[in-house]
Amino acid sequence: MSDKPHPLISFAKSRGFIYPSSEIYGGLSAIYDYGHYGILLKKNIEAAWWKAMVQERDDVFGLDSAIFMHPKTWIASGHVDGFDDPQVDCRQCKSRFRADHLLENYGYTDDQTDKAPLDYLNAQLDALRHDKKLTCPNCGSRDLTSAKRFSLMVKSNIGSPTDDLKEENVVYLRPETCGGIYLEYKNVVDSLHPSLPFGIAQVGKAFRNEIIARQFIFRTREFEQMEMQYFLKSEQMKEKYEQWKKDRFAWYLEYGISKTKLRWYKHAKLVFYASAAYDIEYNFSVLGNFKEVEGIHARGDHDLTQHSKFSGADLRYFDQATGQKFLPHIMETSVGLNRLMLMFLDNAFTTEKLEDGSERTVLKLDKRLAPIKAAVFPLLRNKPELVDKAKQIAAMLRKEMMIEYDDHGNIGKRYRRQDEIGTPYCITVDFDGLKDETVTVRSRDSMKQERVAISRLLEYMAGGERRGTPKKN
Ligand code: GAP
């Protein structure tokens, strides 16, 4: 990110999408709160994901597992010992950086630094230090420490207050949601009796003690993940992996992300148990680069093997057709909900010059994701007959979708306010309409106005949708 904050960041705050957390106490680094339009947008993105991943399929089941899990979960998964980032501190200004991100400032690429051993990172830093090139990005000091490992696991504790400090009461806030899926895999098999291949999907909070330098909601310490673990026979992996790659990429296009802003990133270095790992990357204007939004990983039988070993539970799948018992392999799709929200805002945030020379800011969100589906205005706020009719229409629409009623300022200003939050339709009640039960409907993107019968309003707005009727958020 450049030194000057991108206008989207101040826009997101001033228009009620995203607020820095705990601001009145000076803020809490890399934690954010979501305002009225933010939570509506976030829920719509989640619903769009859930629809594609669960509702429209007959082989994926839903789950909502707890944030706290048995501490052994994270020992079995390797997180307690190995989920860490290489950290470099500035002794002068006390800023903290990820060594791999620091090296990127000097032309190193992800391929060279991602998951690179500490020795390698320190050798590169030493070379830069030797050439007197290595400086703190924050204060310019040359007094930077070597890289050391910093655990991303966030600890908490449960039990009575007197037990607080005992090691056995330490629990972790989950660093990824898939852990809960692995632990509930057996219950899902025993209760729903699915045939392979099948998936389990869930949406929920995850926590990581990230070392972060100003990335807005791209990388935060508390965030939501939407993950799906697909259980299959090893011989099914290749075909299903390719299919999921296609399906997930198509989802971005369906919701209005242009192909030119998306690309695949193939991980060159794989963990020992994985057979493939690709990321979908989006070209964020707010971050000035292509960055990962979603990972699609072929994980083999590593997760179930580890959890069988550490829990002692038999997690083998019984195949009725062959009479065989075996541990299924897993491929996952994993995406951050907050990161997707940043992507959709980044993609939709537009400033346009109008014919009259003025400018408008408009959020060109897919209508299914727009926080508010329609706004209803009386032409004049001091004419009770217009106000009554507009309020009646607002009450009727409110039962079907999120709408707003607005009678402040002139119509032009009301349009601008709705454009800014991405509302697809503005509906104005005027005197002509009182006579023939019609309203004017103005579309966000074309700014064209049409006269529509009140009785046809829902149908009209549904027709404008690319698919289906706008649903209540
Ligand atoms: N279970 C696999 C897993 O968690 P990951 O690449 O660490 O893989 C998956 O995370 C996705 O979760 C990322 O592509 C990103 O969208 C999101 N994500 C990860 N860390 C995040 C953070 N600190 N803040 C926001 N989103 C994050």
Short mmCIF file of C-alpha atoms and ligand atoms in Angstrom, two decimals:
data_model
loop_
_atom_site.label_atom_id
_atom_site.label_comp_id
_atom_site.label_asym_id
_atom_site.label_seq_id
_atom_site.Cartn_x
_atom_site.Cartn_y
_atom_site.Cartn_z
CA MET A 1 0.00 0.00 0.00
CA SER A 2 1.31 3.48 -0.78
CA ASP A 3 1.83 6.07 1.97
CA LYS A 4 -1.30 7.97 0.99
CA PRO A 5 -4.43 6.09 2.15
CA HIS A 6 -6.60 4.97 -0.77
CA PRO A 7 -9.90 6.96 -0.96
CA LEU A 8 -11.86 3.71 -0.52
CA ILE A 9 -10.65 3.51 3.10
CA SER A 10 -12.06 6.88 4.15
CA PHE A 11 -15.16 6.25 2.02
CA ALA A 12 -15.80 2.93 3.78
CA LYS A 13 -15.74 4.70 7.14
CA SER A 14 -17.69 7.83 6.23
CA ARG A 15 -20.46 5.84 4.50
CA GLY A 16 -20.93 3.35 7.33
CA PHE A 17 -19.28 0.23 5.89
CA ILE A 18 -16.10 -0.30 7.92
CA TYR A 19 -14.87 1.39 11.11
CA PRO A 20 -11.48 0.92 12.81
CA SER A 21 -12.16 -1.00 16.04
CA SER A 22 -11.99 0.71 19.46
CA GLU A 23 -11.29 4.06 17.85
CA ILE A 24 -12.26 6.15 20.89
CA TYR A 25 -9.48 4.35 22.83
CA GLY A 26 -6.94 5.00 20.09
CA GLY A 27 -7.77 1.92 18.02
CA LEU A 28 -6.59 -1.69 18.00
CA SER A 29 -4.24 -2.57 15.18
CA ALA A 30 -5.63 -4.72 12.35
CA ILE A 31 -9.07 -5.17 13.89
CA TYR A 32 -12.16 -3.65 12.26
CA ASP A 33 -15.87 -3.28 12.93
CA TYR A 34 -18.60 -3.36 10.30
CA GLY A 35 -21.30 -0.69 10.14
CA HIS A 36 -24.86 -0.97 8.82
CA TYR A 37 -24.00 -1.17 5.11
CA GLY A 38 -20.88 -3.21 5.83
CA ILE A 39 -22.71 -5.98 7.65
CA LEU A 40 -25.45 -6.04 4.99
CA LEU A 41 -22.85 -6.38 2.23
CA LYS A 42 -20.94 -9.02 4.20
CA LYS A 43 -24.10 -11.07 4.79
CA ASN A 44 -24.98 -10.90 1.09
CA ILE A 45 -21.50 -12.13 0.09
CA GLU A 46 -21.77 -14.94 2.62
CA ALA A 47 -25.24 -15.85 1.27
CA ALA A 48 -23.91 -15.87 -2.31
CA TRP A 49 -21.09 -18.22 -1.27
CA TRP A 50 -23.41 -20.49 0.73
CA LYS A 51 -25.87 -20.65 -2.17
CA ALA A 52 -23.17 -21.82 -4.57
CA MET A 53 -21.40 -24.11 -2.11
CA VAL A 54 -24.32 -25.72 -0.24
CA GLN A 55 -27.80 -24.79 -1.52
CA GLU A 56 -27.16 -25.49 -5.20
CA ARG A 57 -25.34 -28.78 -4.58
CA ASP A 58 -26.45 -32.11 -3.18
CA ASP A 59 -22.99 -33.23 -2.04
CA VAL A 60 -22.03 -30.48 0.44
CA PHE A 61 -23.39 -30.22 3.99
CA GLY A 62 -23.37 -27.27 6.35
CA LEU A 63 -21.69 -26.98 9.75
CA ASP A 64 -21.20 -24.37 12.44
CA SER A 65 -18.53 -25.64 14.82
CA ALA A 66 -17.28 -23.88 17.95
CA ILE A 67 -14.35 -21.46 17.96
CA PHE A 68 -12.82 -23.19 20.98
CA MET A 69 -11.68 -26.75 20.36
CA HIS A 70 -9.72 -29.28 22.33
CA PRO A 71 -6.12 -27.94 22.52
CA LYS A 72 -4.80 -31.22 21.07
CA THR A 73 -6.51 -30.26 17.78
CA TRP A 74 -3.82 -27.68 17.09
CA ILE A 75 -0.98 -29.94 18.18
CA ALA A 76 -2.22 -32.63 15.79
CA SER A 77 -2.54 -30.13 12.95
CA GLY A 78 0.97 -28.79 13.53
CA HIS A 79 -0.21 -25.26 14.31
CA VAL A 80 1.14 -25.10 17.88
CA ASP A 81 4.69 -25.85 16.75
CA GLY A 82 4.74 -24.50 13.24
CA PHE A 83 2.16 -21.81 12.51
CA ASP A 84 4.39 -18.76 12.58
CA ASP A 85 5.71 -15.86 10.54
CA PRO A 86 9.27 -14.50 10.33
CA GLN A 87 9.33 -11.27 12.33
CA VAL A 88 11.74 -8.32 12.09
CA ASP A 89 11.61 -5.44 14.59
CA CYS A 90 12.81 -1.88 14.21
CA ARG A 91 14.74 -1.02 17.38
CA GLN A 92 14.22 2.67 16.72
CA CYS A 93 10.45 3.09 16.19
CA LYS A 94 9.41 -0.35 17.50
CA SER A 95 7.52 -1.19 14.28
CA ARG A 96 7.22 -4.87 13.47
CA PHE A 97 7.43 -6.35 9.97
CA ARG A 98 7.20 -9.72 8.27
CA ALA A 99 10.64 -10.51 6.86
CA ASP A 100 9.17 -11.81 3.60
CA HIS A 101 7.12 -8.61 3.15
CA LEU A 102 10.18 -6.50 3.94
CA LEU A 103 12.17 -8.32 1.27
CA GLU A 104 9.38 -7.68 -1.25
CA ASN A 105 10.25 -3.96 -0.93
CA TYR A 106 13.65 -4.88 -2.40
CA GLY A 107 12.31 -6.77 -5.43
CA TYR A 108 12.00 -10.26 -3.96
CA THR A 109 8.90 -12.17 -5.08
CA ASP A 110 6.45 -14.37 -3.17
CA ASP A 111 7.99 -17.40 -4.86
CA GLN A 112 11.36 -16.58 -3.32
CA THR A 113 10.21 -15.68 0.19
CA ASP A 114 6.90 -17.44 0.92
CA LYS A 115 7.50 -20.15 3.54
CA ALA A 116 11.25 -19.72 3.02
CA PRO A 117 13.50 -21.02 5.85
CA LEU A 118 14.63 -18.46 8.44
CA ASP A 119 18.30 -18.94 7.46
CA TYR A 120 17.55 -18.00 3.87
CA LEU A 121 15.55 -14.89 4.87
CA ASN A 122 18.29 -13.76 7.26
CA ALA A 123 20.96 -14.26 4.59
CA GLN A 124 19.02 -11.99 2.22
CA LEU A 125 18.48 -9.39 4.95
CA ASP A 126 22.19 -9.53 5.87
CA ALA A 127 23.18 -8.93 2.25
CA LEU A 128 20.96 -5.85 2.11
CA ARG A 129 22.29 -4.72 5.49
CA HIS A 130 25.86 -5.14 4.27
CA ASP A 131 25.12 -2.93 1.24
CA LYS A 132 23.54 -0.35 3.60
CA LYS A 133 20.25 -0.72 1.77
CA LEU A 134 18.12 -2.24 4.53
CA THR A 135 16.03 0.42 6.28
CA CYS A 136 12.85 0.51 8.35
CA PRO A 137 9.90 1.28 6.01
CA ASN A 138 8.36 3.32 8.81
CA CYS A 139 11.16 5.55 10.15
CA GLY A 140 14.11 4.93 7.83
CA SER A 141 16.37 3.62 10.63
CA ARG A 142 18.99 0.96 9.78
CA ASP A 143 18.64 -0.58 13.24
CA LEU A 144 16.57 -3.66 12.36
CA THR A 145 16.75 -7.04 14.15
CA SER A 146 17.31 -10.37 12.41
CA ALA A 147 14.21 -12.37 11.53
CA LYS A 148 12.85 -14.69 14.21
CA ARG A 149 9.78 -16.94 14.31
CA PHE A 150 6.61 -15.42 15.75
CA SER A 151 3.59 -17.68 16.49
CA LEU A 152 0.33 -16.64 14.91
CA MET A 153 -1.75 -18.63 17.41
CA VAL A 154 -3.97 -16.53 19.70
CA LYS A 155 -4.15 -18.03 23.19
CA SER A 156 -7.01 -17.85 25.64
CA ASN A 157 -8.00 -19.92 28.65
CA ILE A 158 -11.10 -21.60 29.98
CA GLY A 159 -11.85 -22.87 33.45
CA SER A 160 -12.38 -21.14 36.80
CA PRO A 161 -10.51 -17.87 37.46
CA THR A 162 -8.12 -19.62 39.89
CA ASP A 163 -7.13 -22.06 37.13
CA ASP A 164 -6.18 -19.23 34.82
CA LEU A 165 -2.49 -19.77 34.62
CA LYS A 166 -2.44 -23.56 34.39
CA GLU A 167 -1.08 -24.79 31.09
CA GLU A 168 -3.85 -27.42 30.73
CA ASN A 169 -6.44 -24.62 30.62
CA VAL A 170 -4.83 -22.91 27.65
CA VAL A 171 -7.04 -23.01 24.60
CA TYR A 172 -6.51 -21.38 21.24
CA LEU A 173 -8.86 -19.23 19.25
CA ARG A 174 -9.02 -21.24 16.03
CA PRO A 175 -6.63 -19.93 13.34
CA GLU A 176 -8.76 -21.50 10.57
CA THR A 177 -12.29 -22.88 10.47
CA CYS A 178 -11.43 -26.18 8.78
CA GLY A 179 -10.20 -27.65 12.10
CA GLY A 180 -13.83 -27.91 13.24
CA ILE A 181 -14.76 -29.67 10.02
CA TYR A 182 -12.13 -32.39 10.55
CA LEU A 183 -13.31 -32.94 14.12
CA GLU A 184 -16.97 -33.21 13.07
CA TYR A 185 -16.28 -35.36 10.00
CA LYS A 186 -17.12 -38.56 11.92
CA ASN A 187 -20.39 -37.15 13.31
CA VAL A 188 -21.43 -35.99 9.84
CA VAL A 189 -20.72 -39.47 8.42
CA ASP A 190 -22.56 -41.21 11.28
CA SER A 191 -25.59 -38.89 11.20
CA LEU A 192 -26.05 -38.05 7.50
CA HIS A 193 -24.48 -41.19 5.91
CA PRO A 194 -23.11 -39.37 2.85
CA SER A 195 -21.39 -41.25 0.02
CA LEU A 196 -17.95 -40.18 -1.12
CA PRO A 197 -17.22 -37.69 -2.51
CA PHE A 198 -18.92 -35.17 -0.24
CA GLY A 199 -18.09 -31.87 1.35
CA ILE A 200 -18.64 -30.01 4.62
CA ALA A 201 -18.81 -26.23 4.50
CA GLN A 202 -18.76 -23.62 7.20
CA VAL A 203 -18.44 -19.90 7.75
CA GLY A 204 -16.99 -18.52 10.95
CA LYS A 205 -14.48 -16.43 12.81
CA ALA A 206 -10.77 -17.20 12.80
CA PHE A 207 -7.97 -15.46 14.68
CA ARG A 208 -4.31 -14.94 13.83
CA ASN A 209 -1.72 -12.85 15.58
CA GLU A 210 -0.63 -11.34 12.27
CA ILE A 211 2.33 -9.02 11.84
CA ILE A 212 0.72 -6.42 9.65
CA ALA A 213 1.62 -3.16 8.00
CA ARG A 214 -1.45 -1.18 6.93
CA GLN A 215 -3.42 -3.58 4.78
CA PHE A 216 -6.90 -2.39 5.83
CA ILE A 217 -9.25 -5.41 6.02
CA PHE A 218 -7.12 -7.51 3.64
CA ARG A 219 -5.21 -9.04 6.53
CA THR A 220 -6.61 -8.69 10.03
CA ARG A 221 -6.19 -10.43 13.36
CA GLU A 222 -9.86 -11.35 13.67
CA PHE A 223 -11.61 -12.34 10.44
CA GLU A 224 -14.15 -14.71 8.94
CA GLN A 225 -13.36 -17.65 6.74
CA MET A 226 -15.65 -19.58 4.41
CA GLU A 227 -14.17 -23.03 4.00
CA MET A 228 -15.27 -26.25 2.36
CA GLN A 229 -13.50 -29.56 2.87
CA TYR A 230 -14.29 -32.15 0.19
CA PHE A 231 -13.73 -35.77 1.21
CA LEU A 232 -12.95 -38.23 -1.57
CA LYS A 233 -11.11 -41.34 -2.69
CA SER A 234 -7.53 -40.56 -3.69
CA GLU A 235 -8.23 -41.61 -7.29
CA GLN A 236 -11.02 -38.98 -7.50
CA MET A 237 -8.72 -36.11 -6.54
CA LYS A 238 -7.43 -35.01 -9.94
CA GLU A 239 -10.84 -34.70 -11.60
CA LYS A 240 -12.62 -33.12 -8.63
CA TYR A 241 -9.78 -30.68 -7.98
CA GLU A 242 -9.98 -29.37 -11.56
CA GLN A 243 -13.78 -29.13 -11.33
CA TRP A 244 -13.64 -27.14 -8.08
CA LYS A 245 -11.03 -24.82 -9.58
CA LYS A 246 -13.35 -24.12 -12.50
CA ASP A 247 -16.43 -23.69 -10.27
CA ARG A 248 -14.75 -21.31 -7.88
CA PHE A 249 -13.27 -19.13 -10.64
CA ALA A 250 -16.68 -18.95 -12.36
CA TRP A 251 -18.25 -17.72 -9.09
CA TYR A 252 -16.13 -14.54 -9.18
CA LEU A 253 -17.11 -13.84 -12.79
CA GLU A 254 -20.77 -14.45 -11.99
CA TYR A 255 -20.68 -11.75 -9.30
CA GLY A 256 -19.18 -9.14 -11.59
CA ILE A 257 -15.41 -9.42 -11.13
CA SER A 258 -13.75 -8.92 -14.50
CA LYS A 259 -11.53 -11.73 -15.77
CA THR A 260 -8.72 -9.21 -16.31
CA LYS A 261 -8.60 -8.52 -12.56
CA LEU A 262 -8.26 -12.20 -11.66
CA ARG A 263 -5.46 -14.71 -12.10
CA TRP A 264 -4.27 -18.06 -10.81
CA TYR A 265 -1.17 -18.35 -8.67
CA LYS A 266 0.38 -21.82 -8.52
CA HIS A 267 2.32 -22.52 -5.31
CA ALA A 268 5.72 -23.79 -6.29
CA LYS A 269 6.59 -24.96 -2.77
CA LEU A 270 4.09 -27.44 -1.35
CA VAL A 271 3.92 -28.82 2.19
CA PHE A 272 4.98 -32.47 2.15
CA TYR A 273 1.44 -33.94 2.24
CA ALA A 274 -0.12 -31.66 -0.44
CA SER A 275 -0.30 -32.55 -4.12
CA ALA A 276 -1.56 -29.20 -5.46
CA ALA A 277 -2.16 -25.66 -4.23
CA TYR A 278 -3.50 -22.80 -6.31
CA ASP A 279 -4.70 -19.36 -5.24
CA ILE A 280 -7.18 -17.12 -6.98
CA GLU A 281 -5.65 -13.64 -6.94
CA TYR A 282 -7.44 -10.33 -7.49
CA ASN A 283 -5.75 -7.12 -8.61
CA PHE A 284 -6.59 -4.80 -5.67
CA SER A 285 -6.34 -1.12 -6.56
CA VAL A 286 -6.45 -0.38 -2.82
CA LEU A 287 -3.28 -2.48 -2.31
CA GLY A 288 -1.73 -1.74 -5.69
CA ASN A 289 -1.20 -5.36 -6.66
CA PHE A 290 -2.56 -8.84 -7.31
CA LYS A 291 -3.15 -10.57 -3.95
CA GLU A 292 -4.59 -13.90 -2.83
CA VAL A 293 -8.32 -14.05 -2.15
CA GLU A 294 -8.94 -17.81 -2.15
CA GLY A 295 -6.86 -20.95 -1.82
CA ILE A 296 -7.70 -24.35 -3.35
CA HIS A 297 -5.61 -27.10 -1.87
CA ALA A 298 -5.27 -30.87 -2.38
CA ARG A 299 -4.31 -32.01 1.14
CA GLY A 300 -4.15 -35.81 0.82
CA ASP A 301 -5.17 -37.80 3.92
CA HIS A 302 -2.87 -35.81 6.22
CA ASP A 303 -5.59 -34.12 8.32
CA LEU A 304 -7.61 -37.22 9.11
CA THR A 305 -4.42 -39.23 9.69
CA GLN A 306 -3.19 -36.70 12.25
CA HIS A 307 -6.53 -36.42 14.07
CA SER A 308 -6.91 -40.23 14.16
CA LYS A 309 -3.42 -40.52 15.62
CA PHE A 310 -3.81 -37.83 18.28
CA SER A 311 -7.42 -38.61 19.29
CA GLY A 312 -7.31 -42.40 18.96
CA ALA A 313 -10.63 -42.29 17.06
CA ASP A 314 -11.15 -44.47 14.01
CA LEU A 315 -11.87 -41.94 11.28
CA ARG A 316 -11.84 -44.44 8.43
CA TYR A 317 -14.73 -44.37 5.99
CA PHE A 318 -16.57 -47.64 5.41
CA ASP A 319 -17.30 -48.11 1.72
CA GLN A 320 -20.44 -50.28 1.53
CA ALA A 321 -19.86 -51.11 -2.14
CA THR A 322 -16.39 -52.62 -1.66
CA GLY A 323 -16.51 -53.45 2.05
CA GLN A 324 -13.25 -51.51 2.50
CA LYS A 325 -12.31 -49.06 5.26
CA PHE A 326 -9.93 -46.20 4.48
CA LEU A 327 -9.13 -42.59 5.32
CA PRO A 328 -10.58 -40.31 2.66
CA HIS A 329 -8.37 -37.68 1.04
CA ILE A 330 -9.34 -34.03 1.30
CA MET A 331 -9.33 -31.04 -0.98
CA GLU A 332 -10.37 -27.67 0.33
CA THR A 333 -11.56 -24.32 -0.90
CA SER A 334 -10.76 -21.58 1.58
CA VAL A 335 -11.61 -17.91 1.32
CA GLY A 336 -11.74 -14.93 3.69
CA LEU A 337 -15.14 -13.24 3.86
CA ASN A 338 -13.69 -9.87 4.86
CA ARG A 339 -11.11 -10.14 2.10
CA LEU A 340 -13.88 -10.86 -0.41
CA MET A 341 -15.74 -7.83 0.87
CA LEU A 342 -12.66 -5.70 0.22
CA MET A 343 -12.43 -7.21 -3.26
CA PHE A 344 -16.08 -6.45 -4.08
CA LEU A 345 -15.80 -2.89 -2.73
CA ASP A 346 -12.54 -2.34 -4.61
CA ASN A 347 -14.11 -3.66 -7.82
CA ALA A 348 -17.32 -1.60 -7.44
CA PHE A 349 -15.88 1.72 -6.20
CA THR A 350 -16.16 4.10 -9.17
CA THR A 351 -15.90 7.84 -9.68
CA GLU A 352 -17.62 9.05 -12.83
CA LYS A 353 -17.69 12.39 -14.64
CA LEU A 354 -21.25 13.29 -15.59
CA GLU A 355 -22.44 15.22 -18.63
CA ASP A 356 -23.05 18.37 -16.58
CA GLY A 357 -19.39 18.33 -15.49
CA SER A 358 -20.11 17.12 -11.94
CA GLU A 359 -18.72 13.89 -10.48
CA ARG A 360 -20.52 11.03 -8.83
CA THR A 361 -19.19 8.24 -6.67
CA VAL A 362 -21.04 5.02 -7.33
CA LEU A 363 -20.65 1.52 -5.97
CA LYS A 364 -21.34 -0.72 -8.95
CA LEU A 365 -22.03 -3.85 -6.93
CA ASP A 366 -23.86 -6.83 -8.36
CA LYS A 367 -27.48 -6.23 -7.36
CA ARG A 368 -27.59 -9.43 -5.33
CA LEU A 369 -24.76 -8.10 -3.16
CA ALA A 370 -25.97 -4.50 -2.81
CA PRO A 371 -26.69 -3.69 0.87
CA ILE A 372 -29.89 -1.77 0.03
CA LYS A 373 -31.96 -3.01 -2.90
CA ALA A 374 -34.16 0.07 -3.39
CA ALA A 375 -34.77 3.53 -1.94
CA VAL A 376 -38.20 5.15 -1.86
CA PHE A 377 -38.66 8.93 -1.99
CA PRO A 378 -41.66 11.24 -1.91
CA LEU A 379 -40.95 14.00 -4.46
CA LEU A 380 -41.63 16.61 -1.74
CA ARG A 381 -41.50 16.02 1.99
CA ASN A 382 -44.12 18.65 2.84
CA LYS A 383 -46.93 17.08 0.78
CA PRO A 384 -48.70 14.53 3.01
CA GLU A 385 -50.32 12.72 0.06
CA LEU A 386 -46.86 12.02 -1.48
CA VAL A 387 -45.35 11.09 1.88
CA ASP A 388 -48.22 8.69 2.70
CA LYS A 389 -47.99 6.93 -0.65
CA ALA A 390 -44.17 6.66 -0.45
CA LYS A 391 -44.41 5.23 3.08
CA GLN A 392 -47.01 2.69 1.92
CA ILE A 393 -44.72 1.55 -0.91
CA ALA A 394 -41.74 1.41 1.45
CA ALA A 395 -43.72 -0.77 3.89
CA MET A 396 -44.75 -3.12 1.06
CA LEU A 397 -41.17 -3.49 -0.26
CA ARG A 398 -39.63 -3.84 3.19
CA LYS A 399 -41.28 -7.24 3.58
CA GLU A 400 -39.29 -8.50 0.58
CA MET A 401 -35.91 -6.77 0.75
CA MET A 402 -33.72 -4.20 2.49
CA ILE A 403 -34.91 -0.77 1.43
CA GLU A 404 -34.55 2.81 2.65
CA TYR A 405 -37.07 5.63 2.86
CA ASP A 406 -35.52 9.07 2.35
CA ASP A 407 -37.12 12.52 2.18
CA HIS A 408 -34.04 14.67 2.98
CA GLY A 409 -32.65 17.21 0.52
CA ASN A 410 -33.46 17.39 -3.16
CA ILE A 411 -33.90 14.35 -5.38
CA GLY A 412 -30.45 14.80 -6.94
CA LYS A 413 -28.79 14.59 -3.52
CA ARG A 414 -30.87 11.54 -2.58
CA TYR A 415 -29.74 9.80 -5.81
CA ARG A 416 -26.09 10.58 -4.98
CA ARG A 417 -26.43 9.15 -1.47
CA GLN A 418 -27.90 5.92 -2.83
CA ASP A 419 -25.34 5.69 -5.67
CA GLU A 420 -22.58 5.85 -3.07
CA ILE A 421 -23.88 2.85 -1.17
CA GLY A 422 -24.67 0.93 -4.37
CA THR A 423 -28.50 0.94 -4.28
CA PRO A 424 -29.66 -0.39 -7.68
CA TYR A 425 -33.05 1.40 -7.79
CA CYS A 426 -34.50 4.70 -6.56
CA ILE A 427 -38.28 4.95 -6.58
CA THR A 428 -39.89 8.40 -6.55
CA VAL A 429 -43.56 9.11 -5.83
CA ASP A 430 -44.81 12.22 -7.66
CA PHE A 431 -48.18 13.85 -8.35
CA ASP A 432 -48.78 12.06 -11.69
CA GLY A 433 -48.25 8.77 -9.94
CA LEU A 434 -50.92 9.52 -7.36
CA LYS A 435 -53.43 9.65 -10.20
CA ASP A 436 -52.45 6.49 -12.07
CA GLU A 437 -50.73 4.39 -9.34
CA THR A 438 -47.27 4.63 -10.92
CA VAL A 439 -43.80 5.72 -9.74
CA THR A 440 -40.54 6.74 -11.40
CA VAL A 441 -37.79 4.15 -11.09
CA ARG A 442 -34.24 5.36 -11.66
CA SER A 443 -31.48 2.80 -12.25
CA ARG A 444 -28.12 3.24 -10.54
CA ASP A 445 -25.84 2.31 -13.44
CA SER A 446 -27.61 3.81 -16.47
CA MET A 447 -29.21 6.65 -14.43
CA LYS A 448 -32.23 6.18 -16.75
CA GLN A 449 -35.72 6.72 -15.37
CA GLU A 450 -38.80 4.70 -16.23
CA ARG A 451 -42.43 4.95 -15.22
CA VAL A 452 -43.55 1.72 -13.57
CA ALA A 453 -46.93 0.63 -12.15
CA ILE A 454 -46.71 0.20 -8.37
CA SER A 455 -48.30 -3.24 -8.74
CA ARG A 456 -45.37 -4.24 -11.04
CA LEU A 457 -42.52 -2.83 -8.93
CA LEU A 458 -41.26 -6.14 -7.54
CA GLU A 459 -41.45 -7.80 -10.94
CA TYR A 460 -39.65 -4.82 -12.53
CA MET A 461 -36.78 -4.95 -10.07
CA ALA A 462 -36.58 -8.75 -10.32
CA GLY A 463 -36.36 -8.43 -14.12
CA GLY A 464 -33.44 -6.08 -13.74
CA GLU A 465 -31.69 -8.75 -11.72
CA ARG A 466 -29.46 -11.12 -13.62
CA ARG A 467 -30.96 -13.97 -11.65
CA GLY A 468 -34.02 -14.26 -9.44
CA THR A 469 -35.90 -11.83 -7.29
CA PRO A 470 -33.92 -9.66 -4.89
CA LYS A 471 -34.13 -11.44 -1.59
CA LYS A 472 -34.47 -9.89 1.84
CA ASN A 473 -30.95 -9.58 3.28
N1 GAP B 1 -7.49 -23.81 5.78
C1 GAP B 1 -6.58 -23.21 4.88
C2 GAP B 1 -6.27 -21.82 5.21
O1 GAP B 1 -6.68 -21.29 6.23
P1 GAP B 1 -4.98 -19.74 4.33
O2 GAP B 1 -4.33 -19.48 3.01
O3 GAP B 1 -4.17 -19.53 5.55
O4 GAP B 1 -5.51 -21.24 4.26
C3 GAP B 1 -7.33 -19.02 3.49
O5 GAP B 1 -6.29 -18.86 4.43
C4 GAP B 1 -7.97 -17.70 3.18
O6 GAP B 1 -8.37 -17.05 4.38
C5 GAP B 1 -7.04 -16.70 2.48
O7 GAP B 1 -7.04 -16.90 1.09
C6 GAP B 1 -7.69 -15.38 2.85
O8 GAP B 1 -8.76 -15.09 1.97
C7 GAP B 1 -8.23 -15.65 4.24
N2 GAP B 1 -7.31 -15.14 5.28
C8 GAP B 1 -6.24 -15.76 5.80
N3 GAP B 1 -5.65 -15.01 6.74
C9 GAP B 1 -6.37 -13.87 6.81
C10 GAP B 1 -6.27 -12.67 7.59
N4 GAP B 1 -5.33 -12.52 8.52
N5 GAP B 1 -7.18 -11.70 7.40
C11 GAP B 1 -8.15 -11.84 6.47
N6 GAP B 1 -8.31 -12.94 5.71
C12 GAP B 1 -7.43 -13.95 5.87
#
